[in-house]
Short mmCIF file of C-alpha atoms in Angstrom, two decimals:
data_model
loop_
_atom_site.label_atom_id
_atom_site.label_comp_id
_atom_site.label_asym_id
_atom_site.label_seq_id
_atom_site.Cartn_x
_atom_site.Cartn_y
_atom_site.Cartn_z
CA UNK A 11 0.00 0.00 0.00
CA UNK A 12 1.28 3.40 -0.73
CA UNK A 13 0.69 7.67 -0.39
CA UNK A 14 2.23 10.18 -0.55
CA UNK A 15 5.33 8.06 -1.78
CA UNK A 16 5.84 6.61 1.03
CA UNK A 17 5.11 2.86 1.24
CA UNK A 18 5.05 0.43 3.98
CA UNK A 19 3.90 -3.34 4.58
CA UNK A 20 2.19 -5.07 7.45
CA UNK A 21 4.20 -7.21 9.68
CA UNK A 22 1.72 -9.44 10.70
CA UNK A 23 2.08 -13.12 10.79
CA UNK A 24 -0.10 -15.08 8.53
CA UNK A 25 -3.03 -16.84 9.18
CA UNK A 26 -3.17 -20.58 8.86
CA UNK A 27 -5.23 -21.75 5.83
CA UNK A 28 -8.70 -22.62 6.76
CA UNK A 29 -7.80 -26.45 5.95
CA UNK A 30 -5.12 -26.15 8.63
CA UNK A 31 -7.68 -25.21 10.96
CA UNK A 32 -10.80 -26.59 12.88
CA UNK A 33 -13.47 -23.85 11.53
CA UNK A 34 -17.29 -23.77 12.37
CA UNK A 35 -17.94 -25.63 9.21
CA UNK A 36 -16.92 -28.77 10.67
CA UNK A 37 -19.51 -29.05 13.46
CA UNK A 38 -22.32 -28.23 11.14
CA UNK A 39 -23.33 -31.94 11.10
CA UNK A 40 -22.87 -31.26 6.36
CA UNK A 41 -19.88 -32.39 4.21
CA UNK A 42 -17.45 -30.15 6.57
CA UNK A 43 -17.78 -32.63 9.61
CA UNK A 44 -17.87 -35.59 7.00
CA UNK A 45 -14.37 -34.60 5.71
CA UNK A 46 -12.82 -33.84 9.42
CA UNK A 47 -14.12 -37.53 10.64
CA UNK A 48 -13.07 -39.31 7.63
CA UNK A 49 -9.73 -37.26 6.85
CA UNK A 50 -8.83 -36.46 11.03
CA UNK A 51 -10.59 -38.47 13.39
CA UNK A 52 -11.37 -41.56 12.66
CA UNK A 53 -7.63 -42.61 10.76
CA UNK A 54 -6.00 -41.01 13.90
CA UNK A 55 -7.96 -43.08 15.85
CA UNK A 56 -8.13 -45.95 13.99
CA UNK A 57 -10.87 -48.26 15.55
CA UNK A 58 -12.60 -50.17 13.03
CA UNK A 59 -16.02 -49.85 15.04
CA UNK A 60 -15.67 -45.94 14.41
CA UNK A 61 -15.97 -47.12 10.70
CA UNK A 62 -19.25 -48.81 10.74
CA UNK A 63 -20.34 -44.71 11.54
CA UNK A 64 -23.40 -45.94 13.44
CA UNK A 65 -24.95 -43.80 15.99
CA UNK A 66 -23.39 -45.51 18.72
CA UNK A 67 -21.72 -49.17 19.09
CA UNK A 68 -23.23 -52.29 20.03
CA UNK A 69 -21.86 -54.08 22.46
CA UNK A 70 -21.73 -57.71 24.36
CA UNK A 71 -21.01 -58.42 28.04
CA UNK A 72 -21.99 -60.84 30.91
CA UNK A 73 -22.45 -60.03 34.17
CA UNK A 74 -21.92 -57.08 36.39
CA UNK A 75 -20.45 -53.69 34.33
CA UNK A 76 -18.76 -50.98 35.55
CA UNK A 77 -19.92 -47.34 34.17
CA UNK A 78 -18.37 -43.75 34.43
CA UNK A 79 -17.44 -40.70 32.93
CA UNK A 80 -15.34 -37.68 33.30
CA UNK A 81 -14.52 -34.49 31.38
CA UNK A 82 -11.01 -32.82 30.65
CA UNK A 83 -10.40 -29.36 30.90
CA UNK A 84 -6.56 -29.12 31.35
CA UNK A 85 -4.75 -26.43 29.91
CA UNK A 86 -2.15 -26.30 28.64
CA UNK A 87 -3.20 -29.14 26.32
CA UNK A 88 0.39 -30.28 26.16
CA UNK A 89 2.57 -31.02 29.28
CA UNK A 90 5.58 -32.63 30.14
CA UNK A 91 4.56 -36.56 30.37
CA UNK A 92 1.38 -36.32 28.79
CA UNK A 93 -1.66 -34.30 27.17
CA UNK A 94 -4.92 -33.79 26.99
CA UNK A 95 -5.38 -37.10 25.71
CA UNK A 96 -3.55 -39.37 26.99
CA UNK A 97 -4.82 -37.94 30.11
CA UNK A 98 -8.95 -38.29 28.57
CA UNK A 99 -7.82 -42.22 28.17
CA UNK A 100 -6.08 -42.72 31.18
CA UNK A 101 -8.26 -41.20 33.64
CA UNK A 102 -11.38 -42.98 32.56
CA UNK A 103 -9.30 -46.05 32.31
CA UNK A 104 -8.38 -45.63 36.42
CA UNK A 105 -11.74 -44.87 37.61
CA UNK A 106 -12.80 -48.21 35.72
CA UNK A 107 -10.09 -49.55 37.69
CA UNK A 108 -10.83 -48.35 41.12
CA UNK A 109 -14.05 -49.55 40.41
CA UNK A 110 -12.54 -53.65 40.44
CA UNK A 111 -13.53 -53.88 36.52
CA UNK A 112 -11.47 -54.83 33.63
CA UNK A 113 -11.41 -51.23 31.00
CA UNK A 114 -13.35 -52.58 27.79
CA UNK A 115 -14.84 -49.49 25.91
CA UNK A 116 -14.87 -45.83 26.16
CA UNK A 117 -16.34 -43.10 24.32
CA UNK A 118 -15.04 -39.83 23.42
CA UNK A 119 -16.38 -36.32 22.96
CA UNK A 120 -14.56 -33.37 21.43
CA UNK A 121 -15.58 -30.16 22.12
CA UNK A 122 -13.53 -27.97 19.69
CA UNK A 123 -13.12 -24.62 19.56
CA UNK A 124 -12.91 -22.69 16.11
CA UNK A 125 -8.98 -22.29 15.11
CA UNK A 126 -7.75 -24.96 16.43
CA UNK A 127 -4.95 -26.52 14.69
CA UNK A 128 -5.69 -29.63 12.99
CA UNK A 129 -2.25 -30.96 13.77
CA UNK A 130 -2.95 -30.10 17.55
CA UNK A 131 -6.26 -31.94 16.79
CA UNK A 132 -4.03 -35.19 15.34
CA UNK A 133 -1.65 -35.00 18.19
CA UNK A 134 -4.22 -35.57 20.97
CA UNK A 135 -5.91 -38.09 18.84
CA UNK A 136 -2.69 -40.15 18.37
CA UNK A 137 -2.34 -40.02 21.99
CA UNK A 138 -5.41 -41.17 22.58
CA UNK A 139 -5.11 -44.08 20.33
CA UNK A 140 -1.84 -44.88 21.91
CA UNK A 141 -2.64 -44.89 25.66
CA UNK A 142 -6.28 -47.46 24.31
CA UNK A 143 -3.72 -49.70 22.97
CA UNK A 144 -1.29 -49.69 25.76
CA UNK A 145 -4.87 -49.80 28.74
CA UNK A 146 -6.43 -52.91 26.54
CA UNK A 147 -9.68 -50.37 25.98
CA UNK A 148 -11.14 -49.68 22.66
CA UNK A 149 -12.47 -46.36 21.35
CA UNK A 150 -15.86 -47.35 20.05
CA UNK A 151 -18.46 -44.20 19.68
CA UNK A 152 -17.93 -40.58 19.92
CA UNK A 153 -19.31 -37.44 19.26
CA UNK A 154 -17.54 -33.61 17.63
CA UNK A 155 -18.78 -30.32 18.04
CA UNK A 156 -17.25 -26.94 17.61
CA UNK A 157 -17.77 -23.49 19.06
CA UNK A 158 -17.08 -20.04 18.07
CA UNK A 159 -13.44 -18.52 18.71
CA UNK A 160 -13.28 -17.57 22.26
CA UNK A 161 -16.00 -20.02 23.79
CA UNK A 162 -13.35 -22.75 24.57
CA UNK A 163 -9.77 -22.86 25.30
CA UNK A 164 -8.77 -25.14 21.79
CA UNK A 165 -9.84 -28.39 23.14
CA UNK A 166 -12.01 -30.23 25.64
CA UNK A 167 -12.60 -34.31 25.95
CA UNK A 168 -15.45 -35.82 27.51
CA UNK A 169 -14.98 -39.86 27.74
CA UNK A 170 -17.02 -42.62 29.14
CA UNK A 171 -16.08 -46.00 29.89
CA UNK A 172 -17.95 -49.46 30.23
CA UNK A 173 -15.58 -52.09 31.75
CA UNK A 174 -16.59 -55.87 33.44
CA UNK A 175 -16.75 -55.94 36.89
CA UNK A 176 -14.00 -58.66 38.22
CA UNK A 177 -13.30 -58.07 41.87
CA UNK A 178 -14.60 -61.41 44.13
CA UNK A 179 -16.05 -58.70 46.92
CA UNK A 180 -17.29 -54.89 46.29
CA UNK A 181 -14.43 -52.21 46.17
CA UNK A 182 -16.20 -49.62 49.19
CA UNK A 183 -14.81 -47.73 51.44
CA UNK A 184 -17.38 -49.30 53.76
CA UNK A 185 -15.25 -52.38 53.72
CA UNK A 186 -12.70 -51.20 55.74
CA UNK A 187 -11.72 -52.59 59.15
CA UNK A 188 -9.39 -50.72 61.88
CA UNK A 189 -5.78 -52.35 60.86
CA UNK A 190 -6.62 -52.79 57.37
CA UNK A 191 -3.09 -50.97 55.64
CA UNK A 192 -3.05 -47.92 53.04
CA UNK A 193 -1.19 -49.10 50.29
CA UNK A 194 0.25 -46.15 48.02
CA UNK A 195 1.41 -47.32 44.61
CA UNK A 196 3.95 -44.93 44.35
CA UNK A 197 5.33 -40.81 44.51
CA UNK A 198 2.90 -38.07 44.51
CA UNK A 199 2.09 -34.61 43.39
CA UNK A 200 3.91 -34.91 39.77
CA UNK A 201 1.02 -34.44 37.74
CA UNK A 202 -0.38 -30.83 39.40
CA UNK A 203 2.95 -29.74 39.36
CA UNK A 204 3.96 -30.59 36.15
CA UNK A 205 0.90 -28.76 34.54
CA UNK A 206 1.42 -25.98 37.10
CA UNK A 207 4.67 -25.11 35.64
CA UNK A 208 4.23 -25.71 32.08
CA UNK A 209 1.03 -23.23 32.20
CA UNK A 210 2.97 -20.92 34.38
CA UNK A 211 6.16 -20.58 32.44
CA UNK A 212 8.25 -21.50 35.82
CA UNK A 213 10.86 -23.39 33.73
CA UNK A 214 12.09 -26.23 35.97
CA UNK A 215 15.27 -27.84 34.50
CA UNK A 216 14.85 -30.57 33.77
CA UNK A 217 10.76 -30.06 33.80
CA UNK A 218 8.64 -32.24 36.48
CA UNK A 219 6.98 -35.16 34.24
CA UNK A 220 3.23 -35.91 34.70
CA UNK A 221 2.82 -39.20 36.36
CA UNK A 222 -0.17 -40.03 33.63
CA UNK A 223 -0.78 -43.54 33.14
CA UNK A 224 -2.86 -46.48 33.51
CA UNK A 225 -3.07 -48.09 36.38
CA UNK A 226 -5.59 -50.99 35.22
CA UNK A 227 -2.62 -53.70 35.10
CA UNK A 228 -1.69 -53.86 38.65
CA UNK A 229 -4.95 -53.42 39.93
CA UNK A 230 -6.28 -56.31 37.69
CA UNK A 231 -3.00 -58.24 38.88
CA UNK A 232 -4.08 -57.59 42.74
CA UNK A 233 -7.76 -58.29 42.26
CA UNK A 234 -6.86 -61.96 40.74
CA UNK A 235 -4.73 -62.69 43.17
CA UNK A 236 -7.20 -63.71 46.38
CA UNK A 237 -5.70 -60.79 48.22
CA UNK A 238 -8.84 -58.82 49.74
CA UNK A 239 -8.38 -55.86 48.30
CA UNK A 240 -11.29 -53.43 50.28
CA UNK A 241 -11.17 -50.37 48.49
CA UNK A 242 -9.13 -48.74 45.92
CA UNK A 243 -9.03 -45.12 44.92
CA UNK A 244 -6.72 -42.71 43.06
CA UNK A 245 -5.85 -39.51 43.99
CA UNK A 246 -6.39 -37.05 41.37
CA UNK A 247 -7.97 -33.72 41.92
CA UNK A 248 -7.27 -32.67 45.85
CA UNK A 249 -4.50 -35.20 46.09
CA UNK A 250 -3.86 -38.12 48.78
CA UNK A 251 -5.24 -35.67 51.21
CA UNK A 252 -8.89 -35.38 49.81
CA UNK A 253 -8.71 -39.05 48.71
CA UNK A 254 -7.99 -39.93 52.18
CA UNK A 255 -10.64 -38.06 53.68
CA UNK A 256 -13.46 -39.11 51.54
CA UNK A 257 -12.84 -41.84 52.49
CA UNK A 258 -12.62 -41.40 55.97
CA UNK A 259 -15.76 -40.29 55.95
CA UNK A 260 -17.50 -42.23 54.02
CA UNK A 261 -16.39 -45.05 55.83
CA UNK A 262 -17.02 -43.54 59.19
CA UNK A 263 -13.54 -44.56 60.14
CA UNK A 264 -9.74 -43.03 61.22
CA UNK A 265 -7.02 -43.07 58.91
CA UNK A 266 -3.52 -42.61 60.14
CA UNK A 267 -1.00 -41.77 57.67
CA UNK A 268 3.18 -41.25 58.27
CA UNK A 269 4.56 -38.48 56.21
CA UNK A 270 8.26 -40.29 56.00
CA UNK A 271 6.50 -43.21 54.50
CA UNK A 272 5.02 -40.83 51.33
CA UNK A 273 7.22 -40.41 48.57
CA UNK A 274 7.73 -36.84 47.55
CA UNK A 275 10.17 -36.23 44.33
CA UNK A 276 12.45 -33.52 45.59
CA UNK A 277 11.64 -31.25 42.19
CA UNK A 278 7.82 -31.50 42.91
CA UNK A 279 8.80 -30.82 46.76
CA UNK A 280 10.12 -27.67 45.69
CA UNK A 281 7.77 -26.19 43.25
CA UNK A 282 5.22 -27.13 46.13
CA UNK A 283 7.27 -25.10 48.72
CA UNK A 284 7.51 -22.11 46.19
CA UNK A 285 3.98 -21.98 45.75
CA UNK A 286 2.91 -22.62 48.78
CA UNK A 287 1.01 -25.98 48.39
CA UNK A 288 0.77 -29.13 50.59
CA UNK A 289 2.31 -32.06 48.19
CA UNK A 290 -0.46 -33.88 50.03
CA UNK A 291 -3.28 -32.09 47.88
CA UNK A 292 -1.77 -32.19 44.48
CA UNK A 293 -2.82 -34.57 41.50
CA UNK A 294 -1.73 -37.31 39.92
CA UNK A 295 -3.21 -39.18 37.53
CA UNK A 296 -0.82 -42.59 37.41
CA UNK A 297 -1.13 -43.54 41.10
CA UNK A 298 -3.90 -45.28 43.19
CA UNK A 299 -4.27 -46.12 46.93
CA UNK A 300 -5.42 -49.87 48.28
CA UNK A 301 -6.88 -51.18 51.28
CA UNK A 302 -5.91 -54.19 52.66
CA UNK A 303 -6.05 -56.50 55.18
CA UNK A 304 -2.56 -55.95 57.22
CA UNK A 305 -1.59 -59.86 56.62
CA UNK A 306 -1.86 -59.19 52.75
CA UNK A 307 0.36 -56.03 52.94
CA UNK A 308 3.78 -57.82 51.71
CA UNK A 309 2.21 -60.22 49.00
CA UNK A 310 0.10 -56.87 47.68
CA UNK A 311 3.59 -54.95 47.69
CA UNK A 312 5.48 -58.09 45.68
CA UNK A 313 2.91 -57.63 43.12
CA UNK A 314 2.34 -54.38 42.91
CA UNK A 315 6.30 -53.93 42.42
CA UNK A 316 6.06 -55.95 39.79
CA UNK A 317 4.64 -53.76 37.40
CA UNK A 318 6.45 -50.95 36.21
CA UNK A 319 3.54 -48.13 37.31
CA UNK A 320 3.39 -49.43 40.43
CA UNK A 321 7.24 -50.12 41.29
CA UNK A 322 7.37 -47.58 44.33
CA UNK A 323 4.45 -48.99 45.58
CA UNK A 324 4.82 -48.66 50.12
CA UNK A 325 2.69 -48.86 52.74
CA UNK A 326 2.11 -45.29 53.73
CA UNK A 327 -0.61 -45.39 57.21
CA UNK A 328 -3.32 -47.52 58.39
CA UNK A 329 -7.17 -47.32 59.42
CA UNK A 330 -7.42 -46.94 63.17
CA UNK A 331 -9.99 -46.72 65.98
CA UNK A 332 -10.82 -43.40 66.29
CA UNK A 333 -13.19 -40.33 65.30
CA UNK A 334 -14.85 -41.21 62.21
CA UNK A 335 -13.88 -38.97 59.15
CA UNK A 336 -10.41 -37.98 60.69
CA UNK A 337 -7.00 -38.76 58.74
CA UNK A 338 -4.18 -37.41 60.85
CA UNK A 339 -0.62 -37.69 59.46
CA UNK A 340 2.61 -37.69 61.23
CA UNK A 341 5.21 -35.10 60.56
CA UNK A 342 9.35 -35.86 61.02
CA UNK A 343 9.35 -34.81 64.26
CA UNK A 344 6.38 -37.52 65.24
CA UNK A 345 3.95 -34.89 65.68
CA UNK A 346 0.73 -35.40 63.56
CA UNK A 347 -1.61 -33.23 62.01
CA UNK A 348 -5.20 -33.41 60.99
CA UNK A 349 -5.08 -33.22 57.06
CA UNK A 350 -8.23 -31.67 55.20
CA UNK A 351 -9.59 -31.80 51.32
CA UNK A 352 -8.17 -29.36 49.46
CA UNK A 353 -9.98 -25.96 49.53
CA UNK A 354 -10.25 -23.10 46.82
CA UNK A 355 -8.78 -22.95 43.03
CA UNK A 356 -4.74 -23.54 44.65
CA UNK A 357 -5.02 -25.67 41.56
CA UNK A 358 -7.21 -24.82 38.52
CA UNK A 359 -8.03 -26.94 35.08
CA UNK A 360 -4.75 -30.04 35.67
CA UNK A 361 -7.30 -32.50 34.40
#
């Protein structure tokens, strides 16, 4: 553009080509959303029942299924040790798991905002598709919408999962007995922290890795061994702490925990101790606690060391006679202190 003689250009950056994008088009339901699905989603995916493109899958089991759902908001969608979804797959995958049930199916639903880019879209796809493969679990229905630029925050996942119950006895916390042992399957706090800093910008060298995984193996491993596992839980949003105390509560019991015994990584130590946090009441999303009965404690640690998720796996407290709802935990210096569910937004959208 020129006047007066004098010319100049715009310096700003291009915008990516509306095929390198996700645009409004494709949630129309028309030939937009036919070409994302058959171009995008369903070969990054690749799940031959997304192929039959019914309106949902049909499915076969016998006897008693386990059914839940959960919703992923992190940001940012990409984090050291994981993203957005891995994280979708594994965390439906654990709940199935904490549940006593074998992971069989699970549905997915993408909420997409407009400009998203399609190779962000294929990224969290393929890491979907790799953490089914590596749980057991097949994708097998799903839904895609898309909202305006601005609504969303580039990508959310909604998944559901169906998987066969297998535990002998229910998985409750109203199972548990005074001098049943908490069984921690290994360190905490990596996941919160790890999203924490990469959304923050703190630049930890080397970064703090997510902990995301699936914990299905061991747990299947424990519940086929005869060892009476009484109730299983993982601590993700509001940490061990909040775990702990639902618990407690629920199972109108005490729960004494020693803080020596609960592995802390020395980097996530830190970044909790700069920001003020309790390691106690951060995420993870690769860890689960078990109940057992105290004679079962060292066969349940040989086999939950045997699998690689599960390796640190220690006994970490106990449930005791006491006032029901109360988890106290013992500092160094042997003094304990009653711990709490985690209060506020310390720790926004990690999951």
């Amino acid at each position: 553009m020129s006047g007066g003689g004098a010319e100049f250009a715009l310096a700003c950056p291009p915008l990516p080509a509306a095929d390198e994008t996700v645009q409004l088009a494709h949630g129309s339901g028309g030939r937009a959303t036919a070409r994302l699905l058959e171009t995008i989603i369903r070969p990054a995916l690749a799940e031959p029942e997304l192929d039959r493109q019914h309106d949902g899958a049909i499915l076969e089991a016998a006897g008693p299924l386990a059914f839940t759902t959960d919703s992923y908001v992190v940001r940012p969608l990409f984090f050291p040790g994981g993203d957005i979804g891995a994280l979708a797959v594994n965390g439906t995958v654990n709940d199935l798991a904490m549940c006593g049930a074998r992971p069989l199916w699970l549905s997915v639903g993408l909420i997409l905002e407009e400009g998203l880019s399609l190779a962000t879209l294929r990224a969290a796809l393929g890491s979907m598709r790799a953490a089914a493969a590596a749980a057991g679990v097949r994708l097998v229905t799903g839904d895609t919408k898309v909202v305006e630029r601005g609504k969303a925050d580039g990508m959310f996942i909604t998944t559901a999962g169906i998987g066969q119950v297998v535990a002998p006895a229910p998985i409750a916390p109203d199972r548990l007995r005074p001098g049943d042992v908490v069984i921690l399957s290994g360190d905490i706090g990596r996941h919160g922290m790890a999203v924490m800093a990469a959304r923050e910008g703190f630049g930890f060298t080397p970064a703090i890795e997510s902990d995301c995984a699936a914990v299905a193996a061991p747990v299947l491993a424990l519940l086929a061994s005869g060892i009476a596992v009484h109730c299983l839980r993982d601590p993700t949003r509001g940490g061990l702490a909040s775990a702990m105390v639902e618990i407690a509560e629920k199972a109108q019991c005490a729960i004494a925990l020693d803080e020596a015994l609960i592995p802390v990584r020395a980097d996530v130590a830190a970044a909790c101790d700069l920001l003020g946090l309790d390691p106690l009441q951060v995420a993870c999303e690769g860890r689960f606690v078990a109940f057992v009965p105290s004679a079962d404690a060292e066969p349940a640690l040989a086999l939950l060391r045997a699998h690689p998720v599960s390796a640190g796996a220690r006994v970490i407290g106990a449930v005791t006679v006491g006032s029901a709802g109360q988890v106290s935990c013992r500092g160094p210096l042997g003094i304990a202190r009653a711990l709490d569910m985690l209060s506020g937004e310390a720790l926004p959208r990690i999951c």
